[in-house]
Amino acid sequence: MKKLHIFMFIDALGWEVLQRHKFLEDLLPHRYRVEMQLGYSCTAIPTILTGVGPEKHGHLSFYYYSPETSPFRLLKPMQYLPPSIFNRWRVRHMISKTIARIKGYTGYFELYSMPFAKLPYFDYIEKKDIFVADGLAPVSNIADEIKKRGIKAHITNWRNSEAENIQALTRDIDKGEINFAFLYTAAMDSLLHRVTKNGAEIQHKLNWYAEKIRTVLHTAHSRYDEVSLAVMSDHGMTTLTQPVDVKSRIEKLPFRYGKDYAAVYDSTIARFWFFKPHVGNTIKHVLEEIKNAHILTEKEKIKYRIYFPDNKFGECFLLMDPGYQIAPSDMGTYALPGMHGFAPEHKDSYAAYCSTEKPDKAPEWVGDFFRLMVGTLDDIVAGN
Ligand SMILES: [Zn+2]
């Protein structure tokens, strides 16, 4: 019997988004609310692809303090060029592409809004394509597991648009040679950032996915005896309550960036490295005064699988309360209508898993998707 297993990833299709809209209820009757991995897509996707948390796969956030290894040292003079031109997204995107080409990076590489003056203090985590074999080495990812078993599979090239990705999968299915597919789509995330979970465009987009999925399955059924499908996501989307300017409270202190401390302001988490004890104490005191945020305890870091004994991603993490975004941040100047990266326990943070077949064990955390995919690979080898 010829069987095809399709796992489809829809970025930001959170549990709450699903509760508010219609999406393939007939086709995907088994539905689970799944805890996200604290962090961003750059944290969750490696977790989904390996089944382990950031403390094991090493991808917590894009930037980490490491001036000795920083690939951005050459950009130092750019801080003196007119920001009106060099801070434009398009220009920064072109600079990102150029650096990636020169350095031979194959991963998702974006400067975002990280100031040119700060970049030389930091190294970047996603230099390699994490979707291919060895992409998260020494940790084994789904591509390694496929390779190990000699299974014929299709994995999306994430650099292309989702319409192209669906087309590429359909072409491979039509050849009838693969038994496993991992389809990656990311446009839902940017839409949700823009219109949030109740936006009128969301149902329209879900209908688009539903229609594409039905067409893919139609092709699959013409080539295979049996087809299974699971749709999964990495997190939900929380509507903006209020932006909080964490950065200026720190920058007005009499401390020198790079000498006394370093900081990265992600959208929901600010991370700090302290180079002098009194600086750390003062900054922590200022952070404690900020309403709608708290400093993560060691216990919380362990619980969220983000405890790094060497403090690679910072020794102090300020996590914002759900809905309160850090703005301006190093990811963008303004708060967005929707954001993710808040406490995983908040209802809008939850990811989702929907499938045609009931999984042996319900996924509870996004890392469990890896276990379900590997279980499927084993079934393929066993001929089930
Ligand atoms: Zn996002």
Coordinates of C-alpha atoms and ligand atoms in Angstrom, one line a residue:
M1 CA 0.0 0.0 0.0
K2 CA 1.3 3.4 -1.0
K3 CA 0.9 6.0 1.6
L4 CA 1.9 9.7 1.8
H5 CA 2.2 11.7 5.1
I6 CA 2.1 15.4 4.8
F7 CA 3.0 17.7 7.7
M8 CA 2.1 21.3 7.0
F9 CA 3.5 24.2 9.1
I10 CA 1.4 27.5 9.2
D11 CA 3.4 30.2 11.0
A12 CA 1.3 31.8 13.8
L13 CA -1.9 29.8 13.3
G14 CA -2.5 29.8 17.1
W15 CA -5.2 27.9 19.0
E16 CA -7.2 31.0 19.7
V17 CA -7.1 32.0 16.0
L18 CA -8.6 28.6 15.2
Q19 CA -11.3 28.9 17.8
R20 CA -12.5 32.1 16.1
H21 CA -12.6 30.9 12.5
K22 CA -13.5 28.0 10.3
F23 CA -10.7 25.8 9.0
L24 CA -11.1 22.3 7.6
E25 CA -13.1 20.9 10.5
D26 CA -14.3 18.0 8.3
L27 CA -10.9 17.1 7.1
L28 CA -8.9 17.6 10.4
P29 CA -11.1 16.4 13.2
H30 CA -8.3 15.8 15.8
R31 CA -7.4 19.2 17.2
Y32 CA -5.0 20.0 20.1
R33 CA -4.0 23.2 21.9
V34 CA -0.2 23.1 22.1
E35 CA 2.2 25.1 24.3
M36 CA 4.6 27.3 22.3
Q37 CA 8.3 27.6 23.0
L38 CA 9.1 30.9 24.6
G39 CA 10.9 33.0 22.0
Y40 CA 10.1 33.7 18.4
S41 CA 9.8 31.7 15.2
C42 CA 13.6 31.5 15.1
T43 CA 13.3 29.7 18.5
A44 CA 10.2 27.6 17.7
I45 CA 11.1 26.3 14.3
P46 CA 14.4 24.7 15.4
T47 CA 12.4 23.3 18.4
I48 CA 9.9 21.7 16.0
L49 CA 12.6 20.4 13.7
T50 CA 14.6 18.8 16.5
G51 CA 12.2 18.1 19.4
V52 CA 14.5 19.8 21.9
G53 CA 14.4 23.2 23.5
P54 CA 16.7 26.2 22.9
E55 CA 19.1 25.2 25.7
K56 CA 19.9 22.1 23.6
H57 CA 19.6 23.3 20.0
G58 CA 21.1 26.6 20.8
H59 CA 18.7 28.9 18.9
L60 CA 17.0 31.3 21.4
S61 CA 17.2 34.6 19.5
F62 CA 19.1 35.9 16.5
Y63 CA 21.6 38.1 18.3
Y64 CA 24.1 37.1 21.1
Y65 CA 27.0 39.1 22.5
S66 CA 30.3 38.1 21.0
P67 CA 32.4 41.0 19.6
E68 CA 35.3 38.6 18.8
T69 CA 33.3 36.6 16.4
S70 CA 30.9 39.3 15.2
P71 CA 30.4 39.2 11.4
F72 CA 29.2 42.8 11.6
R73 CA 32.6 44.5 12.4
L74 CA 32.9 45.8 8.8
L75 CA 29.6 47.7 9.3
K76 CA 31.0 49.9 12.0
P77 CA 31.4 53.0 9.7
M78 CA 27.8 52.7 8.6
Q79 CA 26.6 54.3 11.9
Y80 CA 27.9 57.6 10.5
L81 CA 25.8 57.4 7.3
P82 CA 22.4 59.1 7.0
P83 CA 19.9 56.9 9.0
S84 CA 17.1 58.2 6.8
I85 CA 18.6 56.0 4.0
F86 CA 20.5 53.3 5.8
N87 CA 17.7 52.4 8.2
R88 CA 15.2 51.8 5.6
W89 CA 14.0 48.2 5.6
R90 CA 14.8 47.6 1.9
V91 CA 18.3 48.9 2.3
R92 CA 18.9 46.9 5.5
H93 CA 17.5 43.8 3.7
M94 CA 20.0 44.4 0.8
I95 CA 22.9 44.8 3.3
S96 CA 21.8 41.5 5.0
K97 CA 21.8 39.7 1.7
T98 CA 25.2 41.0 0.8
I99 CA 26.7 40.0 4.2
A100 CA 25.1 36.5 3.9
R101 CA 26.6 36.1 0.4
I102 CA 30.1 37.2 1.4
K103 CA 30.1 35.0 4.5
G104 CA 28.5 32.1 2.8
Y105 CA 25.5 32.0 5.2
T106 CA 22.6 29.8 4.0
G107 CA 20.2 30.5 6.9
Y108 CA 17.5 33.2 7.4
F109 CA 19.7 36.3 7.8
E110 CA 18.1 39.7 8.5
L111 CA 19.5 42.7 10.4
Y112 CA 16.0 43.9 11.4
S113 CA 16.4 47.3 13.2
M114 CA 19.5 46.5 15.1
P115 CA 21.5 49.8 15.1
F116 CA 24.8 49.8 13.1
A117 CA 26.7 51.1 16.1
K118 CA 25.6 48.0 18.2
L119 CA 26.0 45.3 15.5
P120 CA 29.8 44.8 15.9
Y121 CA 29.2 43.6 19.5
F122 CA 27.0 40.7 18.3
D123 CA 27.1 37.5 16.5
Y124 CA 24.1 35.9 14.7
I125 CA 22.7 32.5 15.4
E126 CA 21.0 31.3 12.2
K127 CA 23.9 31.2 9.8
K128 CA 23.0 27.8 8.4
D129 CA 19.9 26.6 6.7
I130 CA 18.1 24.8 9.6
F131 CA 15.8 22.8 7.3
V132 CA 18.5 20.7 5.6
A133 CA 20.5 17.7 7.0
D134 CA 23.2 18.9 9.5
G135 CA 21.4 22.3 9.7
L136 CA 21.2 22.1 13.5
A137 CA 24.2 19.8 14.1
P138 CA 25.2 18.4 16.4
V139 CA 21.5 18.0 17.2
S140 CA 19.7 15.9 14.7
N141 CA 16.8 17.6 12.8
I142 CA 14.0 16.1 10.8
A143 CA 16.1 16.2 7.6
D144 CA 18.8 14.1 9.3
E145 CA 16.1 11.6 10.5
I146 CA 14.8 11.3 6.9
K147 CA 18.3 10.8 5.6
K148 CA 19.2 8.2 8.2
R149 CA 16.2 6.2 7.2
G150 CA 16.7 6.6 3.4
I151 CA 13.1 7.9 3.0
K152 CA 12.1 9.8 -0.1
A153 CA 10.7 13.1 1.2
H154 CA 9.9 16.7 0.2
I155 CA 10.9 19.6 2.5
T156 CA 10.0 23.1 1.5
N157 CA 12.5 25.6 0.4
W158 CA 11.6 28.4 2.8
R159 CA 13.1 31.1 0.6
N160 CA 10.2 30.9 -1.8
S161 CA 6.7 32.2 -1.5
E162 CA 4.1 29.9 0.0
A163 CA 2.2 29.7 -3.3
E164 CA 5.5 28.5 -4.9
N165 CA 6.0 26.1 -2.0
I166 CA 2.6 24.5 -2.4
Q167 CA 3.2 24.2 -6.2
A168 CA 6.6 22.5 -5.6
L169 CA 5.0 20.0 -3.2
T170 CA 2.2 19.3 -5.7
R171 CA 4.7 18.6 -8.4
D172 CA 6.5 16.1 -6.2
I173 CA 3.3 14.5 -5.1
D174 CA 2.3 14.1 -8.7
K175 CA 5.5 12.1 -9.4
G176 CA 4.2 9.7 -6.7
E177 CA 7.7 9.0 -5.3
I178 CA 7.8 10.6 -1.9
N179 CA 6.3 9.2 1.3
F180 CA 6.8 12.2 3.6
A181 CA 6.4 15.9 3.1
F182 CA 7.1 18.9 5.3
L183 CA 5.4 22.0 3.9
Y184 CA 6.4 25.3 5.3
T185 CA 4.2 28.4 5.0
A186 CA 4.9 31.8 6.7
A187 CA 2.5 34.4 5.3
M188 CA -0.1 34.0 8.0
D189 CA 2.4 35.4 10.6
S190 CA 2.9 38.7 8.9
L191 CA -0.9 39.0 8.3
L192 CA -1.6 38.4 12.0
H193 CA 1.0 40.9 13.0
R194 CA -0.8 43.4 10.9
V195 CA -4.5 42.7 11.6
T196 CA -4.3 40.5 14.8
K197 CA -6.4 37.5 15.5
N198 CA -9.9 39.1 14.9
G199 CA -9.0 40.8 11.6
A200 CA -11.4 40.3 8.8
E201 CA -8.6 39.1 6.5
I202 CA -7.9 36.1 8.6
Q203 CA -10.9 34.0 7.5
H204 CA -10.1 34.9 3.9
K205 CA -6.5 33.7 4.3
L206 CA -7.7 30.5 6.1
N207 CA -10.0 29.8 3.2
W208 CA -7.1 30.2 0.8
Y209 CA -5.1 27.6 2.7
A210 CA -8.1 25.3 2.9
E211 CA -8.6 25.5 -0.8
K212 CA -4.9 24.8 -1.5
I213 CA -4.9 21.9 0.9
R214 CA -8.0 20.3 -0.7
T215 CA -6.3 20.6 -4.1
V216 CA -3.0 19.1 -2.8
L217 CA -5.0 16.2 -1.2
H218 CA -6.9 15.7 -4.4
T219 CA -3.7 15.2 -6.3
A220 CA -2.3 13.0 -3.5
H221 CA -5.3 10.7 -3.6
S222 CA -4.9 10.2 -7.3
R223 CA -1.3 8.9 -6.7
Y224 CA -1.5 7.2 -3.3
D225 CA -3.7 4.7 -1.6
E226 CA -3.7 6.6 1.6
V227 CA -2.9 10.1 2.6
S228 CA -2.5 11.6 6.1
L229 CA -2.2 15.3 6.9
A230 CA -1.3 17.3 10.0
V231 CA -1.3 21.1 10.2
M232 CA 0.8 22.6 12.9
S233 CA 1.9 26.0 14.1
D234 CA 4.5 27.5 16.3
H235 CA 2.6 30.1 18.4
G236 CA -0.5 32.4 18.3
M237 CA -0.8 36.1 18.2
T238 CA -1.5 38.6 21.1
T239 CA -3.2 41.9 20.3
L240 CA -1.3 45.0 21.3
T241 CA -2.3 46.6 24.6
Q242 CA 0.4 49.2 24.8
P243 CA 4.0 49.9 23.7
V244 CA 6.6 50.3 26.4
D245 CA 9.8 52.2 25.9
V246 CA 12.3 50.1 27.8
K247 CA 15.3 51.2 25.8
S248 CA 15.3 54.9 26.6
R249 CA 15.0 54.2 30.4
I250 CA 18.2 52.2 30.1
E251 CA 20.0 54.5 27.7
K252 CA 19.5 57.6 29.9
L253 CA 21.5 55.9 32.7
P254 CA 25.2 57.0 32.8
F255 CA 26.5 53.8 31.4
R256 CA 28.4 53.1 28.2
Y257 CA 27.0 50.5 25.8
G258 CA 29.6 47.9 25.0
K259 CA 31.8 48.9 28.0
D260 CA 29.5 48.7 31.0
Y261 CA 26.7 46.6 29.5
A262 CA 25.2 45.3 26.3
A263 CA 21.5 44.8 25.5
V264 CA 19.3 43.4 22.8
Y265 CA 15.7 44.6 22.7
D266 CA 13.6 41.9 21.1
S267 CA 9.9 42.7 20.7
T268 CA 8.8 41.1 24.0
I269 CA 12.0 40.3 25.8
A270 CA 15.0 42.6 26.6
R271 CA 18.2 40.8 27.2
F272 CA 21.2 42.2 29.1
W273 CA 24.9 41.4 29.6
F274 CA 26.6 43.3 32.5
F275 CA 30.3 44.0 32.6
K276 CA 30.5 45.6 36.0
P277 CA 28.5 44.5 39.1
H278 CA 27.2 47.9 40.0
V279 CA 25.9 48.4 36.5
G280 CA 24.0 45.2 36.7
N281 CA 22.4 46.2 40.0
T282 CA 21.3 49.6 38.8
I283 CA 19.9 48.3 35.5
K284 CA 18.0 45.5 37.2
H285 CA 16.6 48.0 39.6
V286 CA 15.3 50.1 36.7
L287 CA 13.9 47.0 35.0
E288 CA 12.0 46.0 38.2
E289 CA 10.3 49.4 38.2
I290 CA 8.8 48.8 34.8
K291 CA 5.1 47.9 35.0
N292 CA 3.7 45.1 32.9
A293 CA 7.0 43.2 32.8
H294 CA 9.2 41.1 35.0
I295 CA 12.7 39.7 35.2
L296 CA 12.7 36.0 34.5
T297 CA 13.9 33.9 37.5
E298 CA 16.3 31.0 37.1
K299 CA 13.4 28.7 37.8
E300 CA 11.4 30.2 34.9
K301 CA 14.4 30.0 32.5
I302 CA 14.7 26.3 33.4
K303 CA 11.0 25.7 33.0
Y304 CA 11.0 27.4 29.5
R305 CA 14.1 25.5 28.4
I306 CA 16.1 28.7 28.0
Y307 CA 18.6 28.3 30.8
F308 CA 22.1 28.8 29.4
P309 CA 24.8 28.4 32.2
D310 CA 27.2 30.6 30.1
N311 CA 24.6 33.3 29.7
K312 CA 25.1 33.2 26.0
F313 CA 21.9 35.1 25.3
G314 CA 22.2 37.5 28.3
E315 CA 22.3 37.1 32.0
C316 CA 19.1 39.1 32.7
F317 CA 15.9 38.7 30.7
L318 CA 13.0 41.1 31.0
L319 CA 9.8 39.5 29.7
M320 CA 6.9 41.8 28.9
D321 CA 3.3 40.9 30.1
P322 CA 1.0 39.7 27.2
G323 CA 0.1 42.6 25.0
Y324 CA 2.8 45.0 26.1
Q325 CA 5.5 45.3 23.4
I326 CA 8.9 46.7 23.7
A327 CA 8.9 49.7 21.2
P328 CA 11.2 50.9 19.9
S329 CA 13.0 47.6 19.8
D330 CA 15.9 46.2 17.8
M331 CA 13.3 44.3 15.7
G332 CA 11.4 47.4 14.7
T333 CA 10.7 51.1 15.6
Y334 CA 7.0 50.8 16.2
A335 CA 4.7 48.3 18.1
L336 CA 2.7 46.1 15.8
P337 CA -1.1 45.5 16.1
G338 CA -0.2 41.8 17.0
M339 CA 2.9 40.2 18.5
H340 CA 4.0 36.8 19.8
G341 CA 6.8 35.9 22.2
F342 CA 4.9 36.5 25.5
A343 CA 4.5 33.9 28.3
P344 CA 3.6 30.5 26.8
E345 CA 0.8 30.1 29.4
H346 CA -1.2 33.0 28.0
K347 CA -4.2 31.9 26.0
D348 CA -3.2 33.8 22.9
S349 CA 0.3 32.2 22.9
Y350 CA -0.8 28.7 22.3
A351 CA 0.0 26.9 19.0
A352 CA -2.2 24.2 17.5
Y353 CA -2.0 20.8 15.9
C354 CA -4.9 19.5 13.7
S355 CA -4.8 16.1 11.9
T356 CA -6.6 13.6 9.8
E357 CA -5.5 10.8 12.1
K358 CA -5.5 10.7 15.8
P359 CA -1.9 10.8 17.1
D360 CA -0.7 8.0 19.5
K361 CA 0.0 10.6 22.1
A362 CA -1.4 14.1 22.0
P363 CA 1.3 16.8 21.4
E364 CA 1.6 19.1 24.5
W365 CA 4.5 21.3 23.5
V366 CA 5.6 22.3 19.9
G367 CA 8.7 20.2 20.3
D368 CA 6.4 17.1 20.4
F369 CA 5.7 17.7 16.7
F370 CA 9.2 16.3 16.0
R371 CA 8.3 13.1 17.9
L372 CA 5.1 12.7 15.9
M373 CA 7.1 13.2 12.6
V374 CA 9.8 10.8 13.6
G375 CA 7.1 8.2 14.6
T376 CA 5.7 8.6 11.1
L377 CA 9.1 8.1 9.5
D378 CA 9.4 4.9 11.6
D379 CA 6.0 3.8 10.3
I380 CA 7.1 4.4 6.8
V381 CA 10.2 2.2 7.3
A382 CA 8.1 -0.5 8.9
G383 CA 5.7 -0.3 5.9
N384 CA 2.7 0.7 8.1
Ligands
ZN1 ZN 6.0 36.7 13.7

